[in-house]
Amino acid sequence: MQRAWPTPRQRSRRPAAMIASNATETAMSNSITKPVTPDQRSYAAVLSDLDCGSLGEHIRRPSLATRSIRVGAPFTSLDLWCVDLDVTADALNCFRQGLSRDELARAERFHSDLHRARYIVGRATLRRVLADRLGCSPATIRLSYGRNGKPMLEGGRGHVEFNLAHSGGDAVIALADRAAVGVDIELHRPISDVESLARLVFSDVERRELKLAPDPVSAFLNGWTRKEAYVKALGIGLTAPLREITVSLSDGAALFSTGLRDRSASYWRLLSVPHPRAVVAVALGPRLDRATTTGWLQSKGELPGLNPAVNCHQMRHISTTMNGGLQRRNPE
Ligand SMILES: CC(C)(COP(=O)(O)OP(=O)(O)OC[C@H]1O[C@@H](n2cnc3c(N)ncnc32)[C@H](O)[C@@H]1OP(=O)(O)O)[C@@H](O)C(=O)NCCC(=O)NCCS
């Protein structure tokens, strides 16, 4: 495992607790079967060199977890950041300053002020967290995008992989070294018909487990967030053939079937992250090249993961159904 350590200037600003958690990574390497519990600590110091005053105060519910996780044979480090996206107007102006031109242009396309503000805070915090890891300034971070929109560091800088997810005013950012990483968060909420949703996105095995679950909504959210974290780690998102992937729905997070021919689930780790208002899942696995995605298991020889015409329809249907009770961001 390799870490990019901060510059001396950053090191002096790095929270003591963050340094301490790095030292304990090896000792915690067996945490792969246990839930990851973010340590409650302030990251005001990490945000302080935005030079906009004490922005850390506007980031409520700060959490950070650092762990060493076994993914296949090698270990990777995992850093998790929980972010409150709802900030004051003054703070929002400061966050806005950290964004690139294309991020600002995207922000302008949001219909809703609330969603625009949340997008800005999420992206600015992501830049800050990446800058802290890479030892550079947030403005110098260059992002590129995968075929299905997954943001990544241009040129694979520092072998750092990351992913971001949001639900309402809460976001989670996950960072990993030399491993694909995906994260998903869904706020706890009532869902009226989990069975019809499950027919769209769950495998037969998962649907059988859902029928037996004492709390079907929690079981559904466990399965959904784990599956979405996995397909986000792959970078394919909801265009993946979701019903060919199987995850656990109970408390212990696990991937049982990758949906990929000749790809063993044993190379992947799924983790549940305790959160006061939401279900949060993280997926870590080997980085896959594009050729691998042609290996999606297909009964009819089609490749839905690579056919946007089919999958946009499928994806919109799932998103609309999933977001029925939630306001989701829509920039277009
Ligand atoms: C990725 C995806 C699953 C996210 O769904 P969601 O539940 O609405 O959003 P989440 O909060 O979980 O994640 C959104 C974040 O994931 C990241 N992301 C975007 N696309 C991603 C992808 N393909 N893989 C992994 N992460 C992705 C972004 O950081 C995004 O947040 P940001 O734009 O504010 O930076 C969904 O948008 C998707 O399936 N995208 C693929 C779309 C596609 O290929 N469409 C083809 C035309 S219809």
XYZ file of C-alpha atoms and ligand atoms in Angstrom:
380
model
C 0.000 0.000 0.000
C 1.316 3.419 -0.900
C 0.199 6.753 0.511
C 0.875 10.189 -0.866
C 1.958 12.092 2.228
C 1.189 15.784 2.571
C 3.639 18.562 1.924
C 5.227 20.076 5.083
C 2.757 22.968 4.875
C -0.140 20.580 4.783
C 1.323 18.323 7.412
C 1.258 21.161 9.926
C -2.462 21.611 9.200
C -3.345 17.940 9.148
C -5.562 17.024 12.126
C -3.689 15.033 14.746
C -6.435 12.423 14.799
C -6.033 11.860 11.061
C -2.319 11.150 11.437
C -3.050 8.801 14.316
C -5.524 6.842 12.262
C -2.908 6.288 9.525
C -0.617 4.678 12.066
C -3.279 2.221 13.096
C -4.117 1.079 9.565
C -2.072 -2.092 9.669
C -3.434 -3.102 13.025
C -6.956 -2.723 11.662
C -6.341 -4.733 8.516
C -8.669 -7.476 9.658
C -11.628 -5.121 9.616
C -12.780 -6.519 6.282
C -15.580 -8.500 7.800
C -16.664 -5.788 10.236
C -18.673 -2.636 9.529
C -16.526 0.448 9.052
C -17.289 3.018 11.725
C -16.256 6.540 10.782
C -14.412 8.263 13.622
C -16.188 11.393 14.776
C -13.645 14.170 14.370
C -13.501 17.634 12.930
C -11.931 18.178 9.568
C -12.038 21.944 9.874
C -8.237 21.952 9.635
C -8.298 20.128 6.324
C -10.645 22.751 4.921
C -8.932 25.716 6.539
C -6.625 26.633 3.674
C -9.595 27.525 1.495
C -8.838 30.942 3.077
C -12.526 31.713 3.554
C -12.639 31.745 7.322
C -13.785 28.788 9.387
C -15.617 26.769 6.766
C -15.263 23.695 8.902
C -18.027 25.082 11.111
C -20.427 24.824 8.181
C -19.610 21.169 7.655
C -21.753 19.580 10.290
C -21.673 15.878 11.093
C -18.030 15.535 10.074
C -16.764 11.974 9.949
C -13.633 10.351 8.672
C -12.611 6.744 8.584
C -9.245 5.447 7.470
C -8.789 1.724 7.104
C -6.535 -0.761 5.393
C -8.712 -3.268 3.516
C -7.758 -6.477 1.772
C -9.024 -6.475 -1.827
C -8.107 -9.771 -3.454
C -4.457 -10.349 -2.581
C -3.243 -6.770 -1.984
C -4.360 -4.268 0.622
C -5.713 -0.855 -0.153
C -6.347 2.108 2.112
C -9.877 3.443 2.379
C -10.701 6.974 3.511
C -14.334 7.953 4.032
C -15.710 11.444 4.442
C -19.310 12.216 5.378
C -20.334 15.697 4.272
C -23.277 17.918 5.095
C -24.149 19.615 1.820
C -26.392 22.301 3.337
C -24.311 25.377 4.193
C -24.895 29.106 4.634
C -24.922 31.464 1.637
C -21.545 32.963 2.669
C -19.952 29.551 2.888
C -21.440 28.585 -0.445
C -19.645 31.487 -2.146
C -16.361 30.240 -0.749
C -17.021 26.686 -1.883
C -17.887 27.972 -5.356
C -14.403 29.494 -5.713
C -12.805 26.067 -5.664
C -14.626 24.726 -8.715
C -13.386 24.372 -12.288
C -15.011 26.188 -15.206
C -16.924 23.097 -16.372
C -18.155 22.393 -12.829
C -19.407 25.984 -12.553
C -21.132 25.630 -15.925
C -22.793 22.418 -14.738
C -23.841 24.113 -11.508
C -25.592 26.801 -13.543
C -27.689 24.171 -15.320
C -29.439 22.993 -12.142
C -33.075 24.108 -12.046
C -33.210 24.177 -8.280
C -31.068 26.499 -6.124
C -30.957 23.843 -3.414
C -29.610 21.178 -5.779
C -27.125 23.643 -7.284
C -25.816 24.535 -3.827
C -25.478 20.878 -2.845
C -23.610 20.063 -6.053
C -21.174 22.935 -5.409
C -20.487 21.891 -1.817
C -20.041 18.238 -2.834
C -17.596 18.986 -5.629
C -15.637 21.594 -3.630
C -15.280 19.193 -0.697
C -14.233 16.409 -3.076
C -11.513 18.695 -4.486
C -10.372 19.610 -0.981
C -10.164 15.968 0.111
C -8.280 14.951 -3.055
C -5.910 17.905 -2.687
C -5.161 16.891 0.874
C -4.357 13.350 -0.260
C -2.224 14.411 -3.216
C -0.447 17.304 -1.508
C -1.567 19.937 -4.006
C -4.099 22.751 -4.110
C -7.767 22.013 -4.918
C -7.719 24.220 -8.007
C -4.942 22.159 -9.603
C -6.955 18.916 -9.452
C -7.875 17.876 -13.006
C -10.799 15.494 -13.399
C -11.698 13.422 -16.426
C -14.804 11.306 -16.973
C -15.347 7.666 -17.910
C -17.696 6.482 -20.629
C -20.652 6.522 -18.246
C -19.675 9.675 -16.428
C -17.522 8.382 -13.573
C -15.219 11.215 -12.469
C -11.566 10.255 -12.015
C -8.197 11.920 -11.633
C -6.728 12.840 -15.013
C -3.788 10.575 -15.792
C -4.531 8.315 -12.785
C -2.528 10.692 -10.605
C -1.040 9.080 -7.539
C -3.051 5.890 -8.184
C -5.788 7.436 -6.066
C -9.335 6.332 -6.865
C -12.383 8.070 -5.482
C -16.143 8.157 -5.628
C -18.891 10.386 -4.315
C -22.576 9.853 -3.562
C -25.314 12.031 -2.190
C -28.834 11.664 -0.856
C -30.732 14.760 0.194
C -28.342 16.999 2.138
C -25.860 14.208 2.929
C -22.900 13.098 0.850
C -20.160 10.521 1.249
C -16.741 10.601 -0.399
C -14.585 7.457 -0.572
C -10.879 7.405 -1.482
C -8.818 4.275 -2.189
C -5.318 3.490 -3.465
C -4.860 1.241 -6.516
C -8.363 -0.214 -6.266
C -11.675 0.555 -7.900
C -13.996 2.218 -5.388
C -17.692 3.004 -5.453
C -19.950 4.442 -2.771
C -23.680 4.901 -2.358
C -25.872 6.548 0.256
C -29.654 6.420 0.634
C -31.495 8.255 3.395
C -33.704 6.045 5.574
C -37.261 6.629 4.401
C -40.479 4.727 3.868
C -40.646 2.961 0.493
C -44.152 1.900 -0.441
C -43.537 -1.048 -2.755
C -40.125 -2.634 -2.334
C -41.240 -5.800 -4.125
C -41.937 -4.100 -7.447
C -38.643 -2.189 -7.175
C -36.882 -5.449 -6.401
C -38.298 -6.976 -9.589
C -36.393 -4.297 -11.554
C -33.050 -4.454 -9.808
C -32.669 -7.611 -7.712
C -31.575 -11.111 -8.746
C -33.795 -14.125 -7.948
C -31.587 -14.939 -4.950
C -31.951 -11.399 -3.601
C -35.718 -11.409 -4.079
C -35.998 -14.641 -2.124
C -33.946 -13.087 0.693
C -36.126 -9.963 0.603
C -39.303 -12.022 1.053
C -37.879 -13.527 4.265
C -36.497 -10.251 5.647
C -38.049 -9.055 8.945
C -37.634 -5.418 7.800
C -38.038 -5.389 3.988
C -37.292 -1.658 3.551
C -33.950 -1.891 5.390
C -33.111 -5.088 3.518
C -33.961 -3.411 0.213
C -31.837 -0.334 0.998
C -28.930 -2.572 2.074
C -29.093 -4.468 -1.212
C -29.631 -1.397 -3.355
C -26.776 0.659 -1.895
C -24.361 -2.306 -2.066
C -25.266 -3.020 -5.663
C -25.052 0.636 -6.668
C -21.696 1.037 -4.912
C -20.429 -1.990 -6.870
C -21.604 -0.753 -10.289
C -20.225 2.708 -9.463
C -16.859 1.148 -8.636
C -16.968 -0.450 -12.087
C -17.903 2.961 -13.534
C -20.889 1.524 -15.389
C -23.610 2.715 -13.059
C -27.199 1.652 -13.556
C -26.555 0.620 -17.156
C -25.189 -2.642 -15.698
C -27.463 -5.711 -15.829
C -28.446 -5.292 -12.205
C -30.414 -8.530 -11.898
C -27.323 -10.595 -12.715
C -25.428 -9.221 -9.728
C -26.127 -10.634 -6.256
C -25.299 -8.970 -2.947
C -26.354 -9.721 0.630
C -29.350 -7.871 2.069
C -28.667 -8.583 5.743
C -26.345 -6.644 8.074
C -23.086 -8.192 6.852
C -22.266 -6.703 3.446
C -21.103 -9.190 0.802
C -20.944 -9.573 -2.964
C -21.993 -13.080 -4.056
C -22.054 -12.712 -7.839
C -20.194 -10.099 -9.895
C -22.363 -10.553 -13.011
C -19.069 -10.840 -14.901
C -17.996 -14.044 -16.618
C -14.902 -15.591 -14.966
C -14.698 -12.804 -12.376
C -14.816 -14.048 -8.840
C -16.650 -12.109 -6.150
C -13.774 -12.990 -3.808
C -11.737 -10.146 -5.331
C -14.332 -7.661 -4.114
C -15.157 -6.195 -0.709
C -18.462 -4.619 0.205
C -18.667 -2.618 3.431
C -21.551 -1.117 5.402
C -20.809 2.268 6.923
C -22.933 3.210 9.937
C -24.661 6.564 9.419
C -27.265 8.280 11.624
C -29.777 8.963 8.843
C -28.820 6.784 5.942
C -27.690 3.444 4.613
C -24.164 3.755 3.201
C -22.230 1.117 1.265
C -18.717 1.053 -0.175
C -17.398 -1.365 -2.818
C -13.687 -2.006 -3.381
C -12.250 -4.230 -6.080
C -9.787 -4.679 -8.910
C -9.708 -1.912 -11.488
C -11.293 -3.255 -14.662
C -10.454 -2.218 -18.194
C -13.154 -1.588 -20.769
C -12.679 -4.997 -22.426
C -13.762 -6.677 -19.207
C -17.192 -5.079 -19.368
C -17.940 -7.139 -22.482
C -17.904 -10.104 -20.118
C -21.274 -9.232 -18.536
C -23.200 -12.452 -18.217
C -25.908 -12.402 -20.820
C -28.601 -14.954 -21.444
C -29.353 -13.650 -24.965
C -25.852 -12.631 -25.968
C -26.678 -8.911 -25.701
C -24.469 -6.415 -23.921
C -26.764 -4.053 -22.050
C -23.862 -2.508 -20.178
C -22.633 -1.229 -23.522
C -25.910 -0.340 -25.184
C -26.979 3.141 -24.085
C -30.185 3.062 -26.164
C -31.556 0.176 -24.128
C -30.098 1.179 -20.838
C -31.027 4.858 -20.737
C -34.638 3.753 -20.778
C -34.025 1.096 -18.125
C -31.959 3.497 -16.049
C -34.469 6.357 -16.137
C -37.230 3.978 -15.147
C -35.253 2.698 -12.150
C -34.117 6.204 -11.124
C -37.638 7.588 -11.329
C -39.028 4.707 -9.311
C -36.235 4.857 -6.719
C -36.451 8.613 -6.338
C -40.237 8.751 -6.087
C -40.055 9.817 -2.459
C -36.868 11.867 -2.702
C -35.849 15.064 -4.425
C -32.975 14.058 -6.698
C -30.725 16.473 -8.546
C -31.393 17.026 -12.230
C -29.148 19.560 -13.961
C -30.675 19.224 -17.432
C -23.731 6.750 -11.428
C -25.185 6.622 -11.029
C -25.462 5.194 -10.574
C -25.420 7.618 -9.862
O -26.747 7.621 -9.492
P -27.408 8.521 -8.321
O -27.980 7.580 -7.314
O -28.315 9.477 -8.959
O -26.265 9.397 -7.693
P -25.201 9.159 -6.536
O -25.449 10.194 -5.538
O -25.129 7.744 -6.066
O -23.815 9.426 -7.301
C -23.616 10.588 -8.056
C -22.131 10.821 -8.159
O -21.490 9.649 -8.679
C -20.410 10.035 -9.519
N -20.671 9.377 -10.804
C -21.296 9.848 -11.908
N -21.328 8.879 -12.863
C -20.719 7.798 -12.337
C -20.436 6.490 -12.841
N -20.772 6.106 -14.077
N -19.801 5.619 -12.035
C -19.438 5.970 -10.792
N -19.676 7.198 -10.264
C -20.307 8.097 -11.033
C -20.410 11.550 -9.596
O -19.424 12.029 -8.714
C -21.792 11.929 -9.106
O -21.879 13.106 -8.341
P -21.528 14.574 -8.888
O -21.985 14.599 -10.289
O -22.236 15.481 -7.977
O -20.048 14.663 -8.757
C -26.145 6.940 -12.209
O -26.104 8.310 -12.463
C -25.744 6.182 -13.481
O -26.090 5.034 -13.630
N -24.999 6.830 -14.368
C -24.582 6.224 -15.610
C -25.377 6.997 -16.585
C -25.258 6.640 -17.989
O -24.355 5.978 -18.427
N -26.199 7.111 -18.733
C -26.218 6.891 -20.133
C -27.202 7.808 -20.744
S -28.822 7.589 -20.022
